[in-house]
Amino acid sequence: MRAYGAEVLTSRLAGRKMASLSNSRRVRRLSSLGHVAVVVDQGSGFTKAGFAGEEQPRLVLKSSSLVPSWDRPVLPGAPGCELAGGVARAHPIKHGVVVDWEALEGLWERLLVGGLRVCPEEWPVLVSDSPSAPPVGRERVAELLFEALAVPACHLASTALLALCSVGAFSGLALEAGAGVCHATPVYAGHSWHKATFRLDVAGSTLSRYLRDLLVAAGPDHRLQALPHKIITQLKKRCCYVSLDFEGDLCNPARHHPVSFSLGSGCSVCLGRERFCCPEPLFQPGLLGQAEPGLPILAFRALQRVPATLQTRLANTMVLAGGSTLFPGFPERLELELEAQCQRHGCGTLQPHLVAKPGRGTAVWTGGSMVASLRTFQCRWMTRAMYQECGSRLVHEVFH
């Protein structure tokens, strides 16, 4: 894998310009900590891990895992776990918030020891942090890293800031849509504006379940009900798109553009209006019975919450991040609705500009890789000695 040179990264972040990657540099070892950093972007659906300075994560694993029900008993309906066939499926993160710390520890051990094949005691770790994560959760992350994994240093960074850093920006509005949650987070001069952050719990996993419901409602074939979640997710990613005129497309069968998807063994499924109905709840959560507004309105409200003197600057850099932003038509629809919101509320001078890079599905990890490899970043680690002296509450001061 190629590595980002620290000087190139500094130029990109300071000048907000995308520079070419250096092919000649190897991953640089940090003289103070002995190794380059491990970068972990922990998500509700998938967790990405790799080494600072590299273009792509080395590993992308499902965040959930199966554990024997007799090894770690759980109650039916308990947060994060579902009983199935004598095992419990542990979901350590739901809607961007950690709900099962034991499962999270197991996930990190799989990533670091089994996947990256590193000794945690020797490697500093940068971990992404959800904008809506409770403060006590950040303390527990530090405790897990230092107590259970015994890392030499750690850093917790907001996913919103890392998304901006992936395109060389320190100020803007991060619009994240992943598997478990969506966020609209203003960031100014490297600091997330928590009081102006909005979340939507309709995201990729919700859309997959909705697609199954749409397919079952459209046809009597009982096999559709039994389709594995993996197949439904493939259907969603390969066939679905965001409509630029949802009501018009819904009323006109000529616009449905049906496609067939092979399920193997000579079976196939045909998708028509389901293709553009599936991602529509990101814009209209009411389709799922949700009362909260869609992502465009949340993004506009986030802009309104910041001082008027900053609104234009943040609107000029609205960065998309997360796998659920990858639907064809998503950036165009979002921009259209944002412009309509601005006009409707007398903010015509605001001109939203979306930054939608092809690699935005891993934007948060990429931003972490870039930041953690900067020379100027190396003074921002919380070391094991600092933790032992001050305890986990130090995270609120170090990572404010």
CSV table of C-alpha atoms in Angstrom, one decimal:
chain,number,residue,atom,x,y,z
A,1,MET,CA,0.0,0.0,0.0
A,2,ARG,CA,1.1,3.5,-0.7
A,3,ALA,CA,1.6,6.0,2.2
A,4,TYR,CA,0.8,9.7,2.6
A,5,GLY,CA,3.9,11.8,3.2
A,6,ALA,CA,3.5,14.0,6.2
A,7,GLU,CA,4.6,17.1,4.3
A,8,VAL,CA,2.0,16.4,1.6
A,9,LEU,CA,-0.7,16.0,4.2
A,10,THR,CA,0.2,19.2,6.0
A,11,SER,CA,-0.1,21.0,2.7
A,12,ARG,CA,-3.5,19.4,1.9
A,13,LEU,CA,-5.0,20.2,5.3
A,14,ALA,CA,-3.7,23.7,5.5
A,15,GLY,CA,-4.4,24.6,1.9
A,16,ARG,CA,-7.6,22.6,1.5
A,17,LYS,CA,-6.2,21.1,-1.7
A,18,MET,CA,-6.1,17.5,-2.8
A,19,ALA,CA,-2.5,16.7,-3.5
A,20,SER,CA,-1.1,13.6,-5.2
A,21,LEU,CA,-0.1,10.7,-3.0
A,22,SER,CA,3.6,9.9,-2.6
A,23,ASN,CA,4.7,6.5,-4.0
A,24,SER,CA,8.2,6.7,-2.7
A,25,ARG,CA,7.6,7.0,1.1
A,26,ARG,CA,7.2,4.1,3.4
A,27,VAL,CA,5.0,4.3,6.5
A,28,ARG,CA,6.9,6.4,8.9
A,29,ARG,CA,7.6,5.1,12.4
A,30,LEU,CA,7.0,7.6,15.2
A,31,SER,CA,10.2,8.0,17.2
A,32,SER,CA,8.2,8.9,20.4
A,33,LEU,CA,5.9,5.9,20.4
A,34,GLY,CA,7.8,3.3,18.4
A,35,HIS,CA,5.2,2.6,15.7
A,36,VAL,CA,2.9,4.4,13.3
A,37,ALA,CA,-0.6,4.6,14.7
A,38,VAL,CA,-3.4,2.1,14.2
A,39,VAL,CA,-6.6,3.9,12.9
A,40,VAL,CA,-10.0,2.4,13.8
A,41,ASP,CA,-13.3,3.7,12.6
A,42,GLN,CA,-15.9,1.9,14.6
A,43,GLY,CA,-19.3,1.9,13.1
A,44,SER,CA,-22.7,0.3,13.8
A,45,GLY,CA,-22.5,-2.0,10.8
A,46,PHE,CA,-18.8,-2.2,9.9
A,47,THR,CA,-15.6,-1.4,11.6
A,48,LYS,CA,-12.6,-0.3,9.5
A,49,ALA,CA,-9.0,-0.6,10.7
A,50,GLY,CA,-5.5,0.0,9.2
A,51,PHE,CA,-2.3,2.0,9.6
A,52,ALA,CA,-1.9,5.8,9.6
A,53,GLY,CA,-0.5,7.1,6.4
A,54,GLU,CA,-2.1,4.6,4.1
A,55,GLU,CA,-4.8,5.2,1.5
A,56,GLN,CA,-7.3,2.4,2.5
A,57,PRO,CA,-8.1,0.4,5.6
A,58,ARG,CA,-6.5,-3.0,5.7
A,59,LEU,CA,-9.6,-4.6,7.3
A,60,VAL,CA,-13.3,-4.0,7.0
A,61,LEU,CA,-15.2,-6.3,9.4
A,62,LYS,CA,-18.8,-6.6,10.5
A,63,SER,CA,-19.1,-5.0,13.9
A,64,SER,CA,-21.5,-7.6,15.1
A,65,SER,CA,-20.4,-11.1,16.1
A,66,LEU,CA,-21.8,-14.5,17.2
A,67,VAL,CA,-21.0,-15.6,20.7
A,68,PRO,CA,-22.2,-18.7,22.5
A,69,SER,CA,-25.3,-18.0,24.6
A,70,TRP,CA,-23.9,-20.2,27.5
A,71,ASP,CA,-20.6,-18.3,27.4
A,72,ARG,CA,-22.3,-14.8,27.9
A,73,PRO,CA,-25.9,-15.2,28.8
A,74,VAL,CA,-28.2,-12.4,27.7
A,75,LEU,CA,-31.9,-11.7,28.2
A,76,PRO,CA,-34.2,-11.7,25.2
A,77,GLY,CA,-34.5,-8.2,24.0
A,78,ALA,CA,-31.4,-7.0,25.8
A,79,PRO,CA,-29.6,-4.0,24.2
A,80,GLY,CA,-27.2,-5.1,21.5
A,81,CYS,CA,-28.0,-8.9,21.5
A,82,GLU,CA,-30.5,-11.2,19.7
A,83,LEU,CA,-30.8,-14.9,20.6
A,84,ALA,CA,-30.7,-17.2,17.6
A,85,GLY,CA,-30.0,-20.9,17.4
A,86,GLY,CA,-28.1,-21.3,20.7
A,87,VAL,CA,-25.9,-18.3,20.1
A,88,ALA,CA,-26.2,-14.6,20.8
A,89,ARG,CA,-25.5,-12.1,18.0
A,90,ALA,CA,-23.7,-9.3,19.8
A,91,HIS,CA,-24.1,-5.8,18.4
A,92,PRO,CA,-21.5,-3.6,20.2
A,93,ILE,CA,-22.7,-0.4,18.5
A,94,LYS,CA,-26.2,0.7,17.8
A,95,HIS,CA,-27.1,4.0,16.1
A,96,GLY,CA,-23.5,5.1,16.6
A,97,VAL,CA,-23.5,4.5,20.4
A,98,VAL,CA,-21.7,1.7,22.2
A,99,VAL,CA,-24.2,-0.6,23.9
A,100,ASP,CA,-22.1,-3.7,24.6
A,101,TRP,CA,-18.6,-3.0,25.9
A,102,GLU,CA,-17.6,-6.7,26.2
A,103,ALA,CA,-18.5,-7.2,22.6
A,104,LEU,CA,-16.6,-4.1,21.6
A,105,GLU,CA,-13.5,-5.4,23.4
A,106,GLY,CA,-13.8,-8.7,21.5
A,107,LEU,CA,-14.2,-6.7,18.2
A,108,TRP,CA,-11.0,-4.7,18.8
A,109,GLU,CA,-9.1,-7.9,19.7
A,110,ARG,CA,-10.2,-9.4,16.4
A,111,LEU,CA,-9.1,-6.3,14.6
A,112,LEU,CA,-5.8,-5.7,16.2
A,113,VAL,CA,-4.5,-9.2,17.1
A,114,GLY,CA,-6.3,-11.4,14.6
A,115,GLY,CA,-6.6,-9.0,11.7
A,116,LEU,CA,-3.8,-6.5,11.7
A,117,ARG,CA,-1.5,-8.9,13.6
A,118,VAL,CA,-0.1,-6.3,15.9
A,119,CYS,CA,0.6,-6.3,19.6
A,120,PRO,CA,-1.7,-3.7,21.1
A,121,GLU,CA,0.8,-2.9,23.9
A,122,GLU,CA,3.2,-1.4,21.3
A,123,TRP,CA,0.9,0.6,19.0
A,124,PRO,CA,-0.9,3.9,19.6
A,125,VAL,CA,-4.5,3.8,18.4
A,126,LEU,CA,-6.7,6.6,17.0
A,127,VAL,CA,-10.4,5.7,17.4
A,128,SER,CA,-13.3,7.5,15.7
A,129,ASP,CA,-16.0,8.9,18.0
A,130,SER,CA,-19.7,9.5,17.1
A,131,PRO,CA,-20.8,13.1,17.4
A,132,SER,CA,-23.8,12.0,19.5
A,133,ALA,CA,-21.8,9.6,21.8
A,134,PRO,CA,-22.4,10.4,25.5
A,135,PRO,CA,-19.3,11.9,27.3
A,136,VAL,CA,-19.1,8.9,29.7
A,137,GLY,CA,-18.7,6.7,26.6
A,138,ARG,CA,-15.5,8.4,25.8
A,139,GLU,CA,-14.1,7.7,29.2
A,140,ARG,CA,-15.0,4.0,28.8
A,141,VAL,CA,-13.2,3.9,25.5
A,142,ALA,CA,-10.1,5.2,27.1
A,143,GLU,CA,-10.5,2.6,29.9
A,144,LEU,CA,-10.9,-0.2,27.5
A,145,LEU,CA,-7.9,0.8,25.4
A,146,PHE,CA,-5.5,1.3,28.4
A,147,GLU,CA,-6.8,-1.3,30.8
A,148,ALA,CA,-7.9,-4.2,28.6
A,149,LEU,CA,-5.6,-3.7,25.5
A,150,ALA,CA,-2.8,-1.8,27.3
A,151,VAL,CA,-2.1,0.5,24.4
A,152,PRO,CA,0.8,3.0,24.8
A,153,ALA,CA,-1.3,6.0,23.7
A,154,CYS,CA,-4.7,6.7,22.2
A,155,HIS,CA,-6.7,9.5,20.6
A,156,LEU,CA,-10.4,9.9,20.1
A,157,ALA,CA,-11.5,12.0,17.2
A,158,SER,CA,-15.0,13.0,16.0
A,159,THR,CA,-16.2,11.2,12.9
A,160,ALA,CA,-17.4,14.6,11.6
A,161,LEU,CA,-13.9,16.2,11.9
A,162,LEU,CA,-12.3,13.2,10.3
A,163,ALA,CA,-14.7,13.3,7.4
A,164,LEU,CA,-13.7,16.9,6.8
A,165,CYS,CA,-10.0,16.1,7.1
A,166,SER,CA,-10.4,13.5,4.4
A,167,VAL,CA,-10.9,16.3,1.9
A,168,GLY,CA,-8.4,18.7,3.5
A,169,ALA,CA,-10.8,20.9,5.4
A,170,PHE,CA,-11.0,21.9,9.1
A,171,SER,CA,-14.3,23.9,8.8
A,172,GLY,CA,-17.5,22.8,7.2
A,173,LEU,CA,-20.7,20.8,7.7
A,174,ALA,CA,-20.2,17.0,7.9
A,175,LEU,CA,-23.2,15.0,6.6
A,176,GLU,CA,-22.7,11.4,7.6
A,177,ALA,CA,-25.0,8.5,6.6
A,178,GLY,CA,-23.8,5.1,7.6
A,179,ALA,CA,-25.4,1.8,8.6
A,180,GLY,CA,-26.9,2.8,12.0
A,181,VAL,CA,-27.2,6.5,12.1
A,182,CYS,CA,-27.0,9.8,10.2
A,183,HIS,CA,-25.5,13.0,11.5
A,184,ALA,CA,-25.4,16.6,10.4
A,185,THR,CA,-22.5,18.2,12.3
A,186,PRO,CA,-21.0,21.7,11.9
A,187,VAL,CA,-17.2,21.9,12.4
A,188,TYR,CA,-15.3,25.1,12.8
A,189,ALA,CA,-11.5,25.4,13.1
A,190,GLY,CA,-11.3,21.7,14.0
A,191,HIS,CA,-14.0,21.7,16.7
A,192,SER,CA,-17.3,20.0,16.4
A,193,TRP,CA,-20.3,22.1,17.3
A,194,HIS,CA,-22.2,19.7,19.5
A,195,LYS,CA,-25.1,21.9,20.3
A,196,ALA,CA,-25.8,22.3,16.6
A,197,THR,CA,-25.5,18.6,15.8
A,198,PHE,CA,-28.6,16.7,14.6
A,199,ARG,CA,-29.0,12.9,14.2
A,200,LEU,CA,-31.3,10.6,12.3
A,201,ASP,CA,-31.7,7.0,13.3
A,202,VAL,CA,-32.8,6.0,9.9
A,203,ALA,CA,-29.8,4.7,8.0
A,204,GLY,CA,-28.4,1.8,6.0
A,205,SER,CA,-29.6,-1.1,8.2
A,206,THR,CA,-33.1,0.4,8.3
A,207,LEU,CA,-33.1,0.7,4.6
A,208,SER,CA,-32.2,-2.9,4.1
A,209,ARG,CA,-35.1,-4.0,6.3
A,210,TYR,CA,-37.4,-1.6,4.4
A,211,LEU,CA,-36.3,-3.1,1.0
A,212,ARG,CA,-37.2,-6.6,2.2
A,213,ASP,CA,-40.6,-5.3,3.3
A,214,LEU,CA,-41.1,-3.6,-0.1
A,215,LEU,CA,-40.2,-6.8,-2.0
A,216,VAL,CA,-42.5,-9.0,0.1
A,217,ALA,CA,-45.3,-6.5,-0.4
A,218,ALA,CA,-44.8,-6.4,-4.1
A,219,GLY,CA,-44.9,-10.2,-4.8
A,220,PRO,CA,-46.3,-13.3,-3.2
A,221,ASP,CA,-43.1,-15.3,-3.6
A,222,HIS,CA,-42.4,-16.7,-0.1
A,223,ARG,CA,-38.7,-17.0,-0.9
A,224,LEU,CA,-38.3,-13.2,-0.7
A,225,GLN,CA,-39.1,-13.3,3.0
A,226,ALA,CA,-36.4,-15.9,3.5
A,227,LEU,CA,-33.7,-14.0,1.6
A,228,PRO,CA,-30.5,-13.6,3.8
A,229,HIS,CA,-29.7,-10.1,5.0
A,230,LYS,CA,-26.5,-10.3,2.9
A,231,ILE,CA,-28.4,-10.7,-0.3
A,232,ILE,CA,-30.8,-7.9,0.6
A,233,THR,CA,-27.8,-5.6,1.2
A,234,GLN,CA,-26.4,-6.6,-2.2
A,235,LEU,CA,-29.7,-5.7,-3.8
A,236,LYS,CA,-29.7,-2.4,-2.1
A,237,LYS,CA,-26.2,-1.5,-3.1
A,238,ARG,CA,-26.3,-2.6,-6.7
A,239,CYS,CA,-29.8,-1.8,-7.8
A,240,CYS,CA,-31.2,1.1,-5.7
A,241,TYR,CA,-30.9,4.9,-6.4
A,242,VAL,CA,-32.3,8.2,-5.1
A,243,SER,CA,-35.0,9.8,-7.1
A,244,LEU,CA,-34.8,13.4,-8.0
A,245,ASP,CA,-38.6,13.6,-8.3
A,246,PHE,CA,-39.9,11.0,-5.9
A,247,GLU,CA,-43.7,11.7,-6.3
A,248,GLY,CA,-43.4,12.0,-10.0
A,249,ASP,CA,-41.5,8.7,-10.4
A,250,LEU,CA,-43.9,7.0,-8.0
A,251,CYS,CA,-46.9,8.0,-10.1
A,252,ASN,CA,-45.4,7.2,-13.5
A,253,PRO,CA,-44.7,3.4,-14.1
A,254,ALA,CA,-42.7,4.4,-17.2
A,255,ARG,CA,-40.0,5.8,-14.8
A,256,HIS,CA,-39.7,2.6,-12.7
A,257,HIS,CA,-36.9,1.1,-14.9
A,258,PRO,CA,-37.1,-2.5,-13.6
A,259,VAL,CA,-34.0,-4.6,-13.3
A,260,SER,CA,-33.5,-8.3,-12.5
A,261,PHE,CA,-31.0,-9.5,-9.9
A,262,SER,CA,-29.8,-13.1,-10.0
A,263,LEU,CA,-30.0,-15.0,-6.7
A,264,GLY,CA,-28.2,-18.1,-8.1
A,265,SER,CA,-29.7,-21.6,-8.8
A,266,GLY,CA,-31.6,-20.1,-11.7
A,267,CYS,CA,-33.7,-17.8,-9.4
A,268,SER,CA,-33.9,-14.0,-9.8
A,269,VAL,CA,-35.8,-11.1,-8.3
A,270,CYS,CA,-37.1,-8.1,-10.2
A,271,LEU,CA,-37.0,-4.6,-8.7
A,272,GLY,CA,-39.1,-1.8,-10.1
A,273,ARG,CA,-40.3,1.1,-8.0
A,274,GLU,CA,-38.5,-0.5,-5.0
A,275,ARG,CA,-35.2,0.7,-6.5
A,276,PHE,CA,-35.9,4.4,-5.6
A,277,CYS,CA,-38.4,3.8,-2.8
A,278,CYS,CA,-35.7,2.0,-0.7
A,279,PRO,CA,-33.5,5.0,0.1
A,280,GLU,CA,-36.3,7.6,0.2
A,281,PRO,CA,-36.7,7.4,4.0
A,282,LEU,CA,-33.4,9.2,4.3
A,283,PHE,CA,-35.3,12.2,2.9
A,284,GLN,CA,-38.8,11.3,4.2
A,285,PRO,CA,-38.5,9.2,7.5
A,286,GLY,CA,-42.3,9.5,7.7
A,287,LEU,CA,-42.5,6.6,5.2
A,288,LEU,CA,-41.3,4.4,8.1
A,289,GLY,CA,-43.6,6.1,10.6
A,290,GLN,CA,-40.8,8.2,12.0
A,291,ALA,CA,-41.7,11.7,13.2
A,292,GLU,CA,-38.3,13.3,12.7
A,293,PRO,CA,-37.4,15.2,9.5
A,294,GLY,CA,-35.1,13.9,6.8
A,295,LEU,CA,-31.4,14.6,6.4
A,296,PRO,CA,-31.8,17.8,4.2
A,297,ILE,CA,-33.9,19.5,6.9
A,298,LEU,CA,-31.5,18.4,9.7
A,299,ALA,CA,-28.5,19.8,7.7
A,300,PHE,CA,-30.3,23.1,7.2
A,301,ARG,CA,-31.2,23.3,11.0
A,302,ALA,CA,-27.5,22.6,11.8
A,303,LEU,CA,-26.5,25.5,9.7
A,304,GLN,CA,-29.1,27.7,11.4
A,305,ARG,CA,-27.8,26.8,14.8
A,306,VAL,CA,-24.3,28.3,14.2
A,307,PRO,CA,-23.6,32.1,14.2
A,308,ALA,CA,-24.8,33.9,11.1
A,309,THR,CA,-21.2,35.1,10.4
A,310,LEU,CA,-20.1,31.4,9.9
A,311,GLN,CA,-23.1,30.0,8.0
A,312,THR,CA,-21.8,30.9,4.5
A,313,ARG,CA,-18.4,29.5,5.2
A,314,LEU,CA,-19.7,26.2,6.5
A,315,ALA,CA,-22.3,25.9,3.7
A,316,ASN,CA,-19.5,26.2,1.2
A,317,THR,CA,-18.0,22.9,2.5
A,318,MET,CA,-20.6,20.3,3.1
A,319,VAL,CA,-18.8,16.9,3.1
A,320,LEU,CA,-20.6,13.7,2.5
A,321,ALA,CA,-19.4,10.6,4.3
A,322,GLY,CA,-20.6,7.0,4.9
A,323,GLY,CA,-21.8,4.1,2.8
A,324,SER,CA,-25.4,5.3,2.7
A,325,THR,CA,-24.4,8.4,0.8
A,326,LEU,CA,-23.2,6.3,-2.1
A,327,PHE,CA,-26.7,5.8,-3.7
A,328,PRO,CA,-26.7,7.2,-7.3
A,329,GLY,CA,-28.5,10.5,-7.2
A,330,PHE,CA,-28.0,11.1,-3.4
A,331,PRO,CA,-25.7,14.2,-3.7
A,332,GLU,CA,-27.9,15.8,-6.4
A,333,ARG,CA,-31.2,15.2,-4.5
A,334,LEU,CA,-29.6,16.5,-1.2
A,335,GLU,CA,-28.3,19.6,-2.9
A,336,LEU,CA,-31.7,20.3,-4.5
A,337,GLU,CA,-33.5,20.0,-1.2
A,338,LEU,CA,-30.9,22.1,0.7
A,339,GLU,CA,-31.3,24.9,-1.9
A,340,ALA,CA,-35.1,24.7,-1.5
A,341,GLN,CA,-34.7,25.0,2.3
A,342,CYS,CA,-32.6,28.0,1.9
A,343,GLN,CA,-35.0,29.7,-0.4
A,344,ARG,CA,-38.1,28.7,1.7
A,345,HIS,CA,-36.6,30.3,4.8
A,346,GLY,CA,-35.3,33.5,3.2
A,347,CYS,CA,-31.6,32.4,3.2
A,348,GLY,CA,-31.1,32.8,-0.5
A,349,THR,CA,-27.6,34.1,-0.1
A,350,LEU,CA,-26.5,30.6,1.3
A,351,GLN,CA,-25.2,28.5,-1.6
A,352,PRO,CA,-24.7,24.9,-0.3
A,353,HIS,CA,-21.8,23.2,-1.9
A,354,LEU,CA,-21.6,19.5,-1.5
A,355,VAL,CA,-18.2,17.6,-1.5
A,356,ALA,CA,-19.0,14.1,-2.6
A,357,LYS,CA,-15.8,12.2,-3.2
A,358,PRO,CA,-15.9,8.7,-4.7
A,359,GLY,CA,-14.2,7.2,-1.7
A,360,ARG,CA,-16.6,8.8,0.8
A,361,GLY,CA,-17.7,5.4,2.1
A,362,THR,CA,-14.4,5.2,4.0
A,363,ALA,CA,-14.0,9.0,4.4
A,364,VAL,CA,-13.8,8.9,8.2
A,365,TRP,CA,-11.1,6.2,8.3
A,366,THR,CA,-9.2,8.1,5.6
A,367,GLY,CA,-9.3,11.3,7.6
A,368,GLY,CA,-8.0,9.5,10.6
A,369,SER,CA,-5.2,8.0,8.5
A,370,MET,CA,-4.2,11.4,7.3
A,371,VAL,CA,-4.4,13.2,10.6
A,372,ALA,CA,-2.5,10.5,12.6
A,373,SER,CA,0.4,10.6,10.3
A,374,LEU,CA,1.0,14.3,10.6
A,375,ARG,CA,4.1,15.4,12.6
A,376,THR,CA,2.1,18.2,14.1
A,377,PHE,CA,-0.4,15.7,15.5
A,378,GLN,CA,2.1,13.7,17.6
A,379,CYS,CA,1.7,16.0,20.6
A,380,ARG,CA,-2.0,15.3,20.7
A,381,TRP,CA,-1.9,11.7,22.0
A,382,MET,CA,-3.1,10.8,25.4
A,383,THR,CA,-0.4,8.5,26.7
A,384,ARG,CA,-0.6,5.7,29.2
A,385,ALA,CA,1.4,7.7,31.7
A,386,MET,CA,-1.1,10.5,31.4
A,387,TYR,CA,-4.0,8.1,31.9
A,388,GLN,CA,-2.3,6.5,35.0
A,389,GLU,CA,-1.8,9.9,36.5
A,390,CYS,CA,-5.1,11.5,35.8
A,391,GLY,CA,-7.6,8.8,34.9
A,392,SER,CA,-10.1,8.4,32.1
A,393,ARG,CA,-11.7,11.8,32.8
A,394,LEU,CA,-8.7,13.4,31.1
A,395,VAL,CA,-10.3,12.5,27.8
A,396,HIS,CA,-12.6,15.5,28.1
A,397,GLU,CA,-9.7,17.9,28.4
A,398,VAL,CA,-7.4,16.3,25.8
A,399,PHE,CA,-10.0,15.6,23.2
A,400,HIS,CA,-12.2,18.6,23.7
